[in-house]
Amino acid sequence: MATRAHTVPKFYLQGFTSTESGSRGEPFVWVGSLTTGEITRRSPKNLSIVRGFYDGQGGFAEATATIEAHLAKIESAAAVVIRTFAATRIGENAPIPQEVTRFLAWQAARTPGWMELVAQWANEGNLESTPEVVEPPPAGFEEVAVRNRPMCLEDPSTGLRRDVADADEFQGLRQKGWKWVLRQDDRLELLHMQAWYFQVRHFPRLAWARLEPSSGENFIASDRGVSWLVDGHADTPPAALRHATAEVIAPLTKKLVLMGRNTSNHSSLTPREVNARTAFSAARWIAGPTELVVEQALADRIDASPN
């Protein structure tokens, strides 16, 4: 039976729950749909669930290993550390714990909205040229095992699908317009590799700052968990994080957001501006502790570009 996977962890969403539920009521968040604008109350345990989404080996060498089991370990460690980290205050010089940075790296790579972008980018670009290598891969890349298996290609004009094992045949069909259909194994390996890149390459070189709202204000979360804008644009490839204007938004709780930039000069942003950026980069929904903060973020998201 497929695992009941939370693409945005339940423990994480509990950091954005409303105080209205009280001690006897079930915790809930206010969820705003980006497509309909509807705002509803949802329990964290019933939000962001896709069965079987992480069922597979990913990039692990052990045949019995699964991405789902690995994520459970990451979330368990992060759940404890985030509570402690959130209890510190700006000026106490508390470094970002490794458990938190690892959680954020995986959260940036693991959501359905992000994987849809990855599948889209896999079928874009100039197939006649070799991509320019801007910088060498991180240390340890040479140890990554190469797995050869047939890839699924689809003729967009007829819907015909073909399994292709030969690299030359694969490239030949791609140049004729055939689309690469990512299967579960493909998707999980890409997810695994991207999470590693976020953890060891993209996020460490950013300057990170803590953002905390004033009394009575709150931050929101989204179905992306961690997202970024580059020169005012959302949905940019991770390589764009080298750009001088890159701005990563990583909400941890309704009272704490981490922001990463390629400069140590962090200009002041209001919670409303931060929430607008979170909403602008979301795929399908946002969530927060009050109906008002979610309603405001939905209204502000179209003006979220920092340009």
PDB file of C-alpha atoms in Angstrom:
ATOM      1  CA  MET A   1       0.000   0.000   0.000  1.00  0.00           C
ATOM      2  CA  ALA A   2       1.284   3.457  -0.882  1.00  0.00           C
ATOM      3  CA  THR A   3       2.540   5.573   2.012  1.00  0.00           C
ATOM      4  CA  ARG A   4       0.380   8.500   3.113  1.00  0.00           C
ATOM      5  CA  ALA A   5       3.000  11.175   2.516  1.00  0.00           C
ATOM      6  CA  HIS A   6       2.847  14.745   3.801  1.00  0.00           C
ATOM      7  CA  THR A   7       4.593  16.853   1.168  1.00  0.00           C
ATOM      8  CA  VAL A   8       4.647  19.677   3.716  1.00  0.00           C
ATOM      9  CA  PRO A   9       5.215  18.024   7.121  1.00  0.00           C
ATOM     10  CA  LYS A  10       2.493  18.004   9.729  1.00  0.00           C
ATOM     11  CA  PHE A  11       4.854  19.123  12.511  1.00  0.00           C
ATOM     12  CA  TYR A  12       5.916  22.096  10.388  1.00  0.00           C
ATOM     13  CA  LEU A  13       2.349  23.232   9.697  1.00  0.00           C
ATOM     14  CA  GLN A  14       1.609  23.038  13.410  1.00  0.00           C
ATOM     15  CA  GLY A  15       3.931  26.009  13.769  1.00  0.00           C
ATOM     16  CA  PHE A  16       1.381  28.106  11.864  1.00  0.00           C
ATOM     17  CA  THR A  17      -1.809  27.025  13.637  1.00  0.00           C
ATOM     18  CA  SER A  18      -4.436  29.382  14.948  1.00  0.00           C
ATOM     19  CA  THR A  19      -4.758  30.197  18.635  1.00  0.00           C
ATOM     20  CA  GLU A  20      -8.547  30.092  18.212  1.00  0.00           C
ATOM     21  CA  SER A  21      -8.718  26.303  18.540  1.00  0.00           C
ATOM     22  CA  GLY A  22      -7.956  26.413  22.254  1.00  0.00           C
ATOM     23  CA  SER A  23      -6.772  23.555  24.427  1.00  0.00           C
ATOM     24  CA  ARG A  24      -9.770  21.316  23.701  1.00  0.00           C
ATOM     25  CA  GLY A  25     -10.170  21.905  20.004  1.00  0.00           C
ATOM     26  CA  GLU A  26      -8.137  20.343  17.198  1.00  0.00           C
ATOM     27  CA  PRO A  27      -5.384  22.670  15.924  1.00  0.00           C
ATOM     28  CA  PHE A  28      -6.049  24.161  12.504  1.00  0.00           C
ATOM     29  CA  VAL A  29      -4.604  26.562   9.960  1.00  0.00           C
ATOM     30  CA  TRP A  30      -6.384  28.900   7.598  1.00  0.00           C
ATOM     31  CA  VAL A  31      -5.688  27.752   4.032  1.00  0.00           C
ATOM     32  CA  GLY A  32      -6.060  30.017   1.012  1.00  0.00           C
ATOM     33  CA  SER A  33      -6.391  28.615  -2.507  1.00  0.00           C
ATOM     34  CA  LEU A  34      -4.391  30.456  -5.163  1.00  0.00           C
ATOM     35  CA  THR A  35      -6.810  29.355  -7.885  1.00  0.00           C
ATOM     36  CA  THR A  36     -10.188  30.107  -6.279  1.00  0.00           C
ATOM     37  CA  GLY A  37      -9.266  32.540  -3.531  1.00  0.00           C
ATOM     38  CA  GLU A  38     -11.320  30.459  -1.104  1.00  0.00           C
ATOM     39  CA  ILE A  39     -10.102  30.394   2.515  1.00  0.00           C
ATOM     40  CA  THR A  40     -10.952  27.403   4.694  1.00  0.00           C
ATOM     41  CA  ARG A  41      -9.951  25.870   8.017  1.00  0.00           C
ATOM     42  CA  ARG A  42      -7.860  22.703   7.791  1.00  0.00           C
ATOM     43  CA  SER A  43      -6.132  20.455  10.290  1.00  0.00           C
ATOM     44  CA  PRO A  44      -2.364  20.060   9.617  1.00  0.00           C
ATOM     45  CA  LYS A  45      -2.809  16.289   9.655  1.00  0.00           C
ATOM     46  CA  ASN A  46      -5.197  16.495   6.684  1.00  0.00           C
ATOM     47  CA  LEU A  47      -3.291  18.992   4.544  1.00  0.00           C
ATOM     48  CA  SER A  48      -0.725  18.473   1.783  1.00  0.00           C
ATOM     49  CA  ILE A  49      -1.049  14.688   1.423  1.00  0.00           C
ATOM     50  CA  VAL A  50      -0.071  12.675  -1.668  1.00  0.00           C
ATOM     51  CA  ARG A  51      -0.036   8.897  -1.365  1.00  0.00           C
ATOM     52  CA  GLY A  52       3.170   7.180  -2.455  1.00  0.00           C
ATOM     53  CA  PHE A  53       4.937  10.405  -3.397  1.00  0.00           C
ATOM     54  CA  TYR A  54       8.215   9.416  -1.696  1.00  0.00           C
ATOM     55  CA  ASP A  55       7.957   5.636  -2.029  1.00  0.00           C
ATOM     56  CA  GLY A  56      11.210   4.681  -3.712  1.00  0.00           C
ATOM     57  CA  GLN A  57      14.961   4.342  -3.390  1.00  0.00           C
ATOM     58  CA  GLY A  58      15.959   7.743  -4.689  1.00  0.00           C
ATOM     59  CA  GLY A  59      19.726   8.042  -4.862  1.00  0.00           C
ATOM     60  CA  PHE A  60      20.469   5.682  -1.989  1.00  0.00           C
ATOM     61  CA  ALA A  61      22.779   2.763  -2.668  1.00  0.00           C
ATOM     62  CA  GLU A  62      20.827   0.398  -0.412  1.00  0.00           C
ATOM     63  CA  ALA A  63      17.956  -1.253  -2.268  1.00  0.00           C
ATOM     64  CA  THR A  64      15.801  -1.247   0.885  1.00  0.00           C
ATOM     65  CA  ALA A  65      16.287   2.471   1.592  1.00  0.00           C
ATOM     66  CA  THR A  66      13.468   4.895   0.791  1.00  0.00           C
ATOM     67  CA  ILE A  67      13.149   8.640   0.517  1.00  0.00           C
ATOM     68  CA  GLU A  68      10.091   8.451   2.796  1.00  0.00           C
ATOM     69  CA  ALA A  69      12.087   6.856   5.629  1.00  0.00           C
ATOM     70  CA  HIS A  70      14.910   9.360   5.174  1.00  0.00           C
ATOM     71  CA  LEU A  71      12.497  12.294   5.335  1.00  0.00           C
ATOM     72  CA  ALA A  72      10.998  10.902   8.536  1.00  0.00           C
ATOM     73  CA  LYS A  73      14.440  11.062  10.195  1.00  0.00           C
ATOM     74  CA  ILE A  74      15.064  14.591   8.943  1.00  0.00           C
ATOM     75  CA  GLU A  75      11.670  15.796  10.156  1.00  0.00           C
ATOM     76  CA  SER A  76      12.022  14.129  13.553  1.00  0.00           C
ATOM     77  CA  ALA A  77      15.338  15.875  14.188  1.00  0.00           C
ATOM     78  CA  ALA A  78      14.124  19.221  12.824  1.00  0.00           C
ATOM     79  CA  ALA A  79      10.908  19.221  14.854  1.00  0.00           C
ATOM     80  CA  VAL A  80      12.828  19.341  18.123  1.00  0.00           C
ATOM     81  CA  VAL A  81      15.535  21.758  17.014  1.00  0.00           C
ATOM     82  CA  ILE A  82      13.181  24.264  15.365  1.00  0.00           C
ATOM     83  CA  ARG A  83      11.276  24.701  18.629  1.00  0.00           C
ATOM     84  CA  THR A  84      14.516  25.514  20.458  1.00  0.00           C
ATOM     85  CA  PHE A  85      15.857  27.711  17.666  1.00  0.00           C
ATOM     86  CA  ALA A  86      12.601  29.662  17.440  1.00  0.00           C
ATOM     87  CA  ALA A  87      12.776  30.375  21.174  1.00  0.00           C
ATOM     88  CA  THR A  88      16.009  32.360  20.728  1.00  0.00           C
ATOM     89  CA  ARG A  89      15.841  35.982  19.758  1.00  0.00           C
ATOM     90  CA  ILE A  90      17.580  38.248  17.292  1.00  0.00           C
ATOM     91  CA  GLY A  91      20.904  39.361  18.742  1.00  0.00           C
ATOM     92  CA  GLU A  92      21.604  36.156  20.662  1.00  0.00           C
ATOM     93  CA  ASN A  93      23.996  35.040  17.899  1.00  0.00           C
ATOM     94  CA  ALA A  94      22.490  31.587  17.637  1.00  0.00           C
ATOM     95  CA  PRO A  95      23.768  29.921  14.432  1.00  0.00           C
ATOM     96  CA  ILE A  96      21.293  28.081  12.234  1.00  0.00           C
ATOM     97  CA  PRO A  97      21.452  24.441  13.404  1.00  0.00           C
ATOM     98  CA  GLN A  98      22.474  21.806  10.883  1.00  0.00           C
ATOM     99  CA  GLU A  99      19.171  19.982  11.450  1.00  0.00           C
ATOM    100  CA  VAL A 100      17.332  23.088  10.278  1.00  0.00           C
ATOM    101  CA  THR A 101      19.454  23.719   7.186  1.00  0.00           C
ATOM    102  CA  ARG A 102      19.129  20.078   6.147  1.00  0.00           C
ATOM    103  CA  PHE A 103      15.351  20.225   6.627  1.00  0.00           C
ATOM    104  CA  LEU A 104      15.130  23.388   4.511  1.00  0.00           C
ATOM    105  CA  ALA A 105      17.245  21.873   1.734  1.00  0.00           C
ATOM    106  CA  TRP A 106      14.964  18.852   1.463  1.00  0.00           C
ATOM    107  CA  GLN A 107      11.821  20.935   1.786  1.00  0.00           C
ATOM    108  CA  ALA A 108      12.971  23.113  -1.109  1.00  0.00           C
ATOM    109  CA  ALA A 109      13.313  20.039  -3.342  1.00  0.00           C
ATOM    110  CA  ARG A 110      10.499  17.738  -2.262  1.00  0.00           C
ATOM    111  CA  THR A 111       7.150  19.387  -3.019  1.00  0.00           C
ATOM    112  CA  PRO A 112       4.855  18.516  -5.945  1.00  0.00           C
ATOM    113  CA  GLY A 113       4.889  22.114  -7.162  1.00  0.00           C
ATOM    114  CA  TRP A 114       8.673  22.092  -7.350  1.00  0.00           C
ATOM    115  CA  MET A 115       8.837  18.689  -9.045  1.00  0.00           C
ATOM    116  CA  GLU A 116       6.421  19.908 -11.711  1.00  0.00           C
ATOM    117  CA  LEU A 117       8.891  22.674 -12.514  1.00  0.00           C
ATOM    118  CA  VAL A 118      11.744  20.154 -12.667  1.00  0.00           C
ATOM    119  CA  ALA A 119       9.780  18.040 -15.168  1.00  0.00           C
ATOM    120  CA  GLN A 120       9.078  21.156 -17.224  1.00  0.00           C
ATOM    121  CA  TRP A 121      12.750  22.196 -17.302  1.00  0.00           C
ATOM    122  CA  ALA A 122      13.789  18.659 -18.278  1.00  0.00           C
ATOM    123  CA  ASN A 123      11.994  19.203 -21.580  1.00  0.00           C
ATOM    124  CA  GLU A 124      13.241  22.711 -22.287  1.00  0.00           C
ATOM    125  CA  GLY A 125      16.505  24.080 -23.586  1.00  0.00           C
ATOM    126  CA  ASN A 126      18.633  23.757 -26.687  1.00  0.00           C
ATOM    127  CA  LEU A 127      19.283  20.059 -27.345  1.00  0.00           C
ATOM    128  CA  GLU A 128      21.836  20.846 -30.029  1.00  0.00           C
ATOM    129  CA  SER A 129      24.357  22.401 -27.637  1.00  0.00           C
ATOM    130  CA  THR A 130      26.210  21.326 -24.539  1.00  0.00           C
ATOM    131  CA  PRO A 131      25.231  23.355 -21.443  1.00  0.00           C
ATOM    132  CA  GLU A 132      27.907  25.707 -20.196  1.00  0.00           C
ATOM    133  CA  VAL A 133      29.518  24.560 -16.947  1.00  0.00           C
ATOM    134  CA  VAL A 134      29.598  27.646 -14.736  1.00  0.00           C
ATOM    135  CA  GLU A 135      31.252  25.947 -11.771  1.00  0.00           C
ATOM    136  CA  PRO A 136      32.375  22.414 -10.950  1.00  0.00           C
ATOM    137  CA  PRO A 137      30.041  20.157  -8.949  1.00  0.00           C
ATOM    138  CA  PRO A 138      30.401  19.936  -5.158  1.00  0.00           C
ATOM    139  CA  ALA A 139      32.997  17.686  -3.570  1.00  0.00           C
ATOM    140  CA  GLY A 140      31.729  14.130  -3.451  1.00  0.00           C
ATOM    141  CA  PHE A 141      29.912  14.317  -6.766  1.00  0.00           C
ATOM    142  CA  GLU A 142      32.402  11.873  -8.282  1.00  0.00           C
ATOM    143  CA  GLU A 143      31.201   9.250  -5.804  1.00  0.00           C
ATOM    144  CA  VAL A 144      27.598   9.378  -7.035  1.00  0.00           C
ATOM    145  CA  ALA A 145      26.726   6.035  -8.609  1.00  0.00           C
ATOM    146  CA  VAL A 146      25.495   6.039 -12.199  1.00  0.00           C
ATOM    147  CA  ARG A 147      22.336   4.032 -12.764  1.00  0.00           C
ATOM    148  CA  ASN A 148      21.355   2.986 -16.238  1.00  0.00           C
ATOM    149  CA  ARG A 149      17.751   2.122 -16.965  1.00  0.00           C
ATOM    150  CA  PRO A 150      15.308   2.762 -19.814  1.00  0.00           C
ATOM    151  CA  MET A 151      13.831   6.249 -19.977  1.00  0.00           C
ATOM    152  CA  CYS A 152      10.257   6.859 -21.055  1.00  0.00           C
ATOM    153  CA  LEU A 153       9.715   9.191 -24.015  1.00  0.00           C
ATOM    154  CA  GLU A 154       6.389  10.364 -25.424  1.00  0.00           C
ATOM    155  CA  ASP A 155       5.504  11.647 -28.889  1.00  0.00           C
ATOM    156  CA  PRO A 156       3.368  14.728 -28.093  1.00  0.00           C
ATOM    157  CA  SER A 157       1.555  14.530 -31.426  1.00  0.00           C
ATOM    158  CA  THR A 158       0.313  10.953 -30.989  1.00  0.00           C
ATOM    159  CA  GLY A 159       0.737  10.167 -27.279  1.00  0.00           C
ATOM    160  CA  LEU A 160       2.851   7.140 -28.186  1.00  0.00           C
ATOM    161  CA  ARG A 161       5.326   6.213 -25.455  1.00  0.00           C
ATOM    162  CA  ARG A 162       8.568   4.296 -25.844  1.00  0.00           C
ATOM    163  CA  ASP A 163      11.153   2.991 -23.390  1.00  0.00           C
ATOM    164  CA  VAL A 164      14.613   3.981 -24.567  1.00  0.00           C
ATOM    165  CA  ALA A 165      17.854   2.637 -23.110  1.00  0.00           C
ATOM    166  CA  ASP A 166      20.328   3.880 -25.718  1.00  0.00           C
ATOM    167  CA  ALA A 167      21.647   7.422 -25.127  1.00  0.00           C
ATOM    168  CA  ASP A 168      21.911   8.279 -28.821  1.00  0.00           C
ATOM    169  CA  GLU A 169      18.350   7.120 -29.493  1.00  0.00           C
ATOM    170  CA  PHE A 170      17.156   9.124 -26.483  1.00  0.00           C
ATOM    171  CA  GLN A 171      18.786  12.314 -27.772  1.00  0.00           C
ATOM    172  CA  GLY A 172      17.573  11.651 -31.314  1.00  0.00           C
ATOM    173  CA  LEU A 173      13.945  11.389 -30.238  1.00  0.00           C
ATOM    174  CA  ARG A 174      14.276  14.405 -27.957  1.00  0.00           C
ATOM    175  CA  GLN A 175      15.542  16.463 -30.889  1.00  0.00           C
ATOM    176  CA  LYS A 176      12.449  15.401 -32.830  1.00  0.00           C
ATOM    177  CA  GLY A 177      10.267  16.843 -30.076  1.00  0.00           C
ATOM    178  CA  TRP A 178       9.588  13.767 -27.958  1.00  0.00           C
ATOM    179  CA  LYS A 179       9.094  14.570 -24.265  1.00  0.00           C
ATOM    180  CA  TRP A 180      10.865  12.869 -21.400  1.00  0.00           C
ATOM    181  CA  VAL A 181       8.232  11.444 -19.040  1.00  0.00           C
ATOM    182  CA  LEU A 182       9.662  11.310 -15.531  1.00  0.00           C
ATOM    183  CA  ARG A 183       8.776   8.096 -13.763  1.00  0.00           C
ATOM    184  CA  GLN A 184       8.869   7.596  -9.998  1.00  0.00           C
ATOM    185  CA  ASP A 185      12.508   6.439  -9.935  1.00  0.00           C
ATOM    186  CA  ASP A 186      13.592   9.354 -12.139  1.00  0.00           C
ATOM    187  CA  ARG A 187      11.707  11.869 -10.019  1.00  0.00           C
ATOM    188  CA  LEU A 188      13.049  10.622  -6.695  1.00  0.00           C
ATOM    189  CA  GLU A 189      16.644  10.523  -7.921  1.00  0.00           C
ATOM    190  CA  LEU A 190      16.329  14.101  -9.161  1.00  0.00           C
ATOM    191  CA  LEU A 191      14.730  15.097  -5.850  1.00  0.00           C
ATOM    192  CA  HIS A 192      17.565  13.470  -3.904  1.00  0.00           C
ATOM    193  CA  MET A 193      20.270  15.126  -6.004  1.00  0.00           C
ATOM    194  CA  GLN A 194      18.621  18.541  -5.833  1.00  0.00           C
ATOM    195  CA  ALA A 195      18.208  18.394  -2.045  1.00  0.00           C
ATOM    196  CA  TRP A 196      21.918  17.597  -1.761  1.00  0.00           C
ATOM    197  CA  TYR A 197      22.823  20.543  -3.990  1.00  0.00           C
ATOM    198  CA  PHE A 198      20.680  22.884  -1.895  1.00  0.00           C
ATOM    199  CA  GLN A 199      22.340  21.604   1.263  1.00  0.00           C
ATOM    200  CA  VAL A 200      26.002  21.695   0.210  1.00  0.00           C
ATOM    201  CA  ARG A 201      26.139  24.254  -2.619  1.00  0.00           C
ATOM    202  CA  HIS A 202      23.294  26.758  -2.941  1.00  0.00           C
ATOM    203  CA  PHE A 203      22.198  27.582   0.614  1.00  0.00           C
ATOM    204  CA  PRO A 204      25.593  27.676   2.409  1.00  0.00           C
ATOM    205  CA  ARG A 205      26.904  30.577   0.345  1.00  0.00           C
ATOM    206  CA  LEU A 206      23.935  32.800   1.172  1.00  0.00           C
ATOM    207  CA  ALA A 207      23.942  35.252   4.064  1.00  0.00           C
ATOM    208  CA  TRP A 208      21.031  34.321   6.311  1.00  0.00           C
ATOM    209  CA  ALA A 209      19.047  36.577   8.626  1.00  0.00           C
ATOM    210  CA  ARG A 210      16.247  35.994  11.120  1.00  0.00           C
ATOM    211  CA  LEU A 211      13.011  37.913  10.626  1.00  0.00           C
ATOM    212  CA  GLU A 212      10.514  38.210  13.470  1.00  0.00           C
ATOM    213  CA  PRO A 213       7.159  40.020  13.360  1.00  0.00           C
ATOM    214  CA  SER A 214       5.958  42.639  15.779  1.00  0.00           C
ATOM    215  CA  SER A 215       3.345  41.741  18.346  1.00  0.00           C
ATOM    216  CA  GLY A 216       0.043  40.879  16.688  1.00  0.00           C
ATOM    217  CA  GLU A 217       1.616  40.091  13.308  1.00  0.00           C
ATOM    218  CA  ASN A 218       2.265  36.654  11.812  1.00  0.00           C
ATOM    219  CA  PHE A 219       4.050  34.910   8.972  1.00  0.00           C
ATOM    220  CA  ILE A 220       2.442  32.391   6.620  1.00  0.00           C
ATOM    221  CA  ALA A 221       3.570  29.104   5.074  1.00  0.00           C
ATOM    222  CA  SER A 222       2.911  27.650   1.631  1.00  0.00           C
ATOM    223  CA  ASP A 223       2.880  24.370  -0.280  1.00  0.00           C
ATOM    224  CA  ARG A 224       6.456  25.133  -1.385  1.00  0.00           C
ATOM    225  CA  GLY A 225       7.819  25.487   2.165  1.00  0.00           C
ATOM    226  CA  VAL A 226      11.024  27.153   0.916  1.00  0.00           C
ATOM    227  CA  SER A 227      11.020  29.369  -2.161  1.00  0.00           C
ATOM    228  CA  TRP A 228      12.890  32.244  -3.756  1.00  0.00           C
ATOM    229  CA  LEU A 229      12.675  35.227  -6.022  1.00  0.00           C
ATOM    230  CA  VAL A 230      15.438  36.213  -8.436  1.00  0.00           C
ATOM    231  CA  ASP A 231      15.234  39.690  -9.922  1.00  0.00           C
ATOM    232  CA  GLY A 232      11.549  39.656  -9.039  1.00  0.00           C
ATOM    233  CA  HIS A 233      10.821  36.333 -10.718  1.00  0.00           C
ATOM    234  CA  ALA A 234       9.558  33.156  -9.053  1.00  0.00           C
ATOM    235  CA  ASP A 235       9.960  29.608 -10.429  1.00  0.00           C
ATOM    236  CA  THR A 236      13.609  30.030 -11.392  1.00  0.00           C
ATOM    237  CA  PRO A 237      16.110  27.122 -11.505  1.00  0.00           C
ATOM    238  CA  PRO A 238      18.427  26.692  -8.486  1.00  0.00           C
ATOM    239  CA  ALA A 239      21.401  27.927 -10.538  1.00  0.00           C
ATOM    240  CA  ALA A 240      19.744  31.352 -10.460  1.00  0.00           C
ATOM    241  CA  LEU A 241      20.526  31.546  -6.749  1.00  0.00           C
ATOM    242  CA  ARG A 242      23.982  32.782  -7.800  1.00  0.00           C
ATOM    243  CA  HIS A 243      22.324  35.985  -9.019  1.00  0.00           C
ATOM    244  CA  ALA A 244      22.988  39.075  -6.920  1.00  0.00           C
ATOM    245  CA  THR A 245      19.270  39.691  -6.376  1.00  0.00           C
ATOM    246  CA  ALA A 246      18.407  36.155  -5.237  1.00  0.00           C
ATOM    247  CA  GLU A 247      16.226  36.144  -2.143  1.00  0.00           C
ATOM    248  CA  VAL A 248      15.275  32.913  -0.369  1.00  0.00           C
ATOM    249  CA  ILE A 249      12.253  32.913   1.942  1.00  0.00           C
ATOM    250  CA  ALA A 250      12.097  30.070   4.476  1.00  0.00           C
ATOM    251  CA  PRO A 251       9.266  30.385   7.018  1.00  0.00           C
ATOM    252  CA  LEU A 252       9.901  28.216  10.103  1.00  0.00           C
ATOM    253  CA  THR A 253       6.970  29.254  12.293  1.00  0.00           C
ATOM    254  CA  LYS A 254       4.348  31.973  12.329  1.00  0.00           C
ATOM    255  CA  LYS A 255       6.845  34.016  14.376  1.00  0.00           C
ATOM    256  CA  LEU A 256      10.096  33.232  12.558  1.00  0.00           C
ATOM    257  CA  VAL A 257      11.306  33.390   8.954  1.00  0.00           C
ATOM    258  CA  LEU A 258      14.828  32.834   7.661  1.00  0.00           C
ATOM    259  CA  MET A 259      15.862  34.917   4.667  1.00  0.00           C
ATOM    260  CA  GLY A 260      18.929  34.164   2.558  1.00  0.00           C
ATOM    261  CA  ARG A 261      20.589  36.651   0.231  1.00  0.00           C
ATOM    262  CA  ASN A 262      23.882  37.020  -1.647  1.00  0.00           C
ATOM    263  CA  THR A 263      24.728  40.019   0.495  1.00  0.00           C
ATOM    264  CA  SER A 264      25.052  40.577   4.218  1.00  0.00           C
ATOM    265  CA  ASN A 265      23.023  43.775   3.822  1.00  0.00           C
ATOM    266  CA  HIS A 266      19.500  42.631   4.649  1.00  0.00           C
ATOM    267  CA  SER A 267      17.108  45.473   3.983  1.00  0.00           C
ATOM    268  CA  SER A 268      14.136  45.584   6.301  1.00  0.00           C
ATOM    269  CA  LEU A 269      10.964  43.847   5.165  1.00  0.00           C
ATOM    270  CA  THR A 270       7.627  44.005   6.918  1.00  0.00           C
ATOM    271  CA  PRO A 271       5.818  40.729   7.711  1.00  0.00           C
ATOM    272  CA  ARG A 272       3.246  41.692   5.106  1.00  0.00           C
ATOM    273  CA  GLU A 273       5.968  42.014   2.447  1.00  0.00           C
ATOM    274  CA  VAL A 274       7.476  38.684   3.455  1.00  0.00           C
ATOM    275  CA  ASN A 275       4.059  37.008   3.274  1.00  0.00           C
ATOM    276  CA  ALA A 276       3.436  38.505  -0.155  1.00  0.00           C
ATOM    277  CA  ARG A 277       6.677  36.932  -1.395  1.00  0.00           C
ATOM    278  CA  THR A 278       5.737  33.578   0.130  1.00  0.00           C
ATOM    279  CA  ALA A 279       2.348  33.703  -1.582  1.00  0.00           C
ATOM    280  CA  PHE A 280       3.840  34.854  -4.884  1.00  0.00           C
ATOM    281  CA  SER A 281       6.164  31.814  -4.961  1.00  0.00           C
ATOM    282  CA  ALA A 282       3.554  29.261  -3.836  1.00  0.00           C
ATOM    283  CA  ALA A 283       2.163  26.683  -6.237  1.00  0.00           C
ATOM    284  CA  ARG A 284      -1.423  26.078  -5.064  1.00  0.00           C
ATOM    285  CA  TRP A 285      -2.040  27.230  -1.500  1.00  0.00           C
ATOM    286  CA  ILE A 286      -0.838  29.262   1.443  1.00  0.00           C
ATOM    287  CA  ALA A 287      -1.622  28.741   5.129  1.00  0.00           C
ATOM    288  CA  GLY A 288      -1.528  30.906   8.240  1.00  0.00           C
ATOM    289  CA  PRO A 289      -2.835  31.324  11.767  1.00  0.00           C
ATOM    290  CA  THR A 290      -5.561  33.864  10.960  1.00  0.00           C
ATOM    291  CA  GLU A 291      -8.027  34.297   8.145  1.00  0.00           C
ATOM    292  CA  LEU A 292      -6.989  37.932   7.843  1.00  0.00           C
ATOM    293  CA  VAL A 293      -3.275  37.264   7.268  1.00  0.00           C
ATOM    294  CA  VAL A 294      -4.089  34.689   4.577  1.00  0.00           C
ATOM    295  CA  GLU A 295      -6.623  36.978   2.907  1.00  0.00           C
ATOM    296  CA  GLN A 296      -4.089  39.821   2.887  1.00  0.00           C
ATOM    297  CA  ALA A 297      -1.342  37.625   1.399  1.00  0.00           C
ATOM    298  CA  LEU A 298      -3.644  36.427  -1.386  1.00  0.00           C
ATOM    299  CA  ALA A 299      -4.439  40.032  -2.249  1.00  0.00           C
ATOM    300  CA  ASP A 300      -0.790  41.151  -2.075  1.00  0.00           C
ATOM    301  CA  ARG A 301       0.790  38.300  -4.042  1.00  0.00           C
ATOM    302  CA  ILE A 302       0.344  39.961  -7.455  1.00  0.00           C
ATOM    303  CA  ASP A 303       2.437  42.907  -6.261  1.00  0.00           C
ATOM    304  CA  ALA A 304       5.100  40.793  -4.555  1.00  0.00           C
ATOM    305  CA  SER A 305       7.934  41.451  -7.006  1.00  0.00           C
ATOM    306  CA  PRO A 306      10.686  43.367  -5.217  1.00  0.00           C
ATOM    307  CA  ASN A 307      11.501  45.340  -8.393  1.00  0.00           C
TER     308      ASN A 307
END
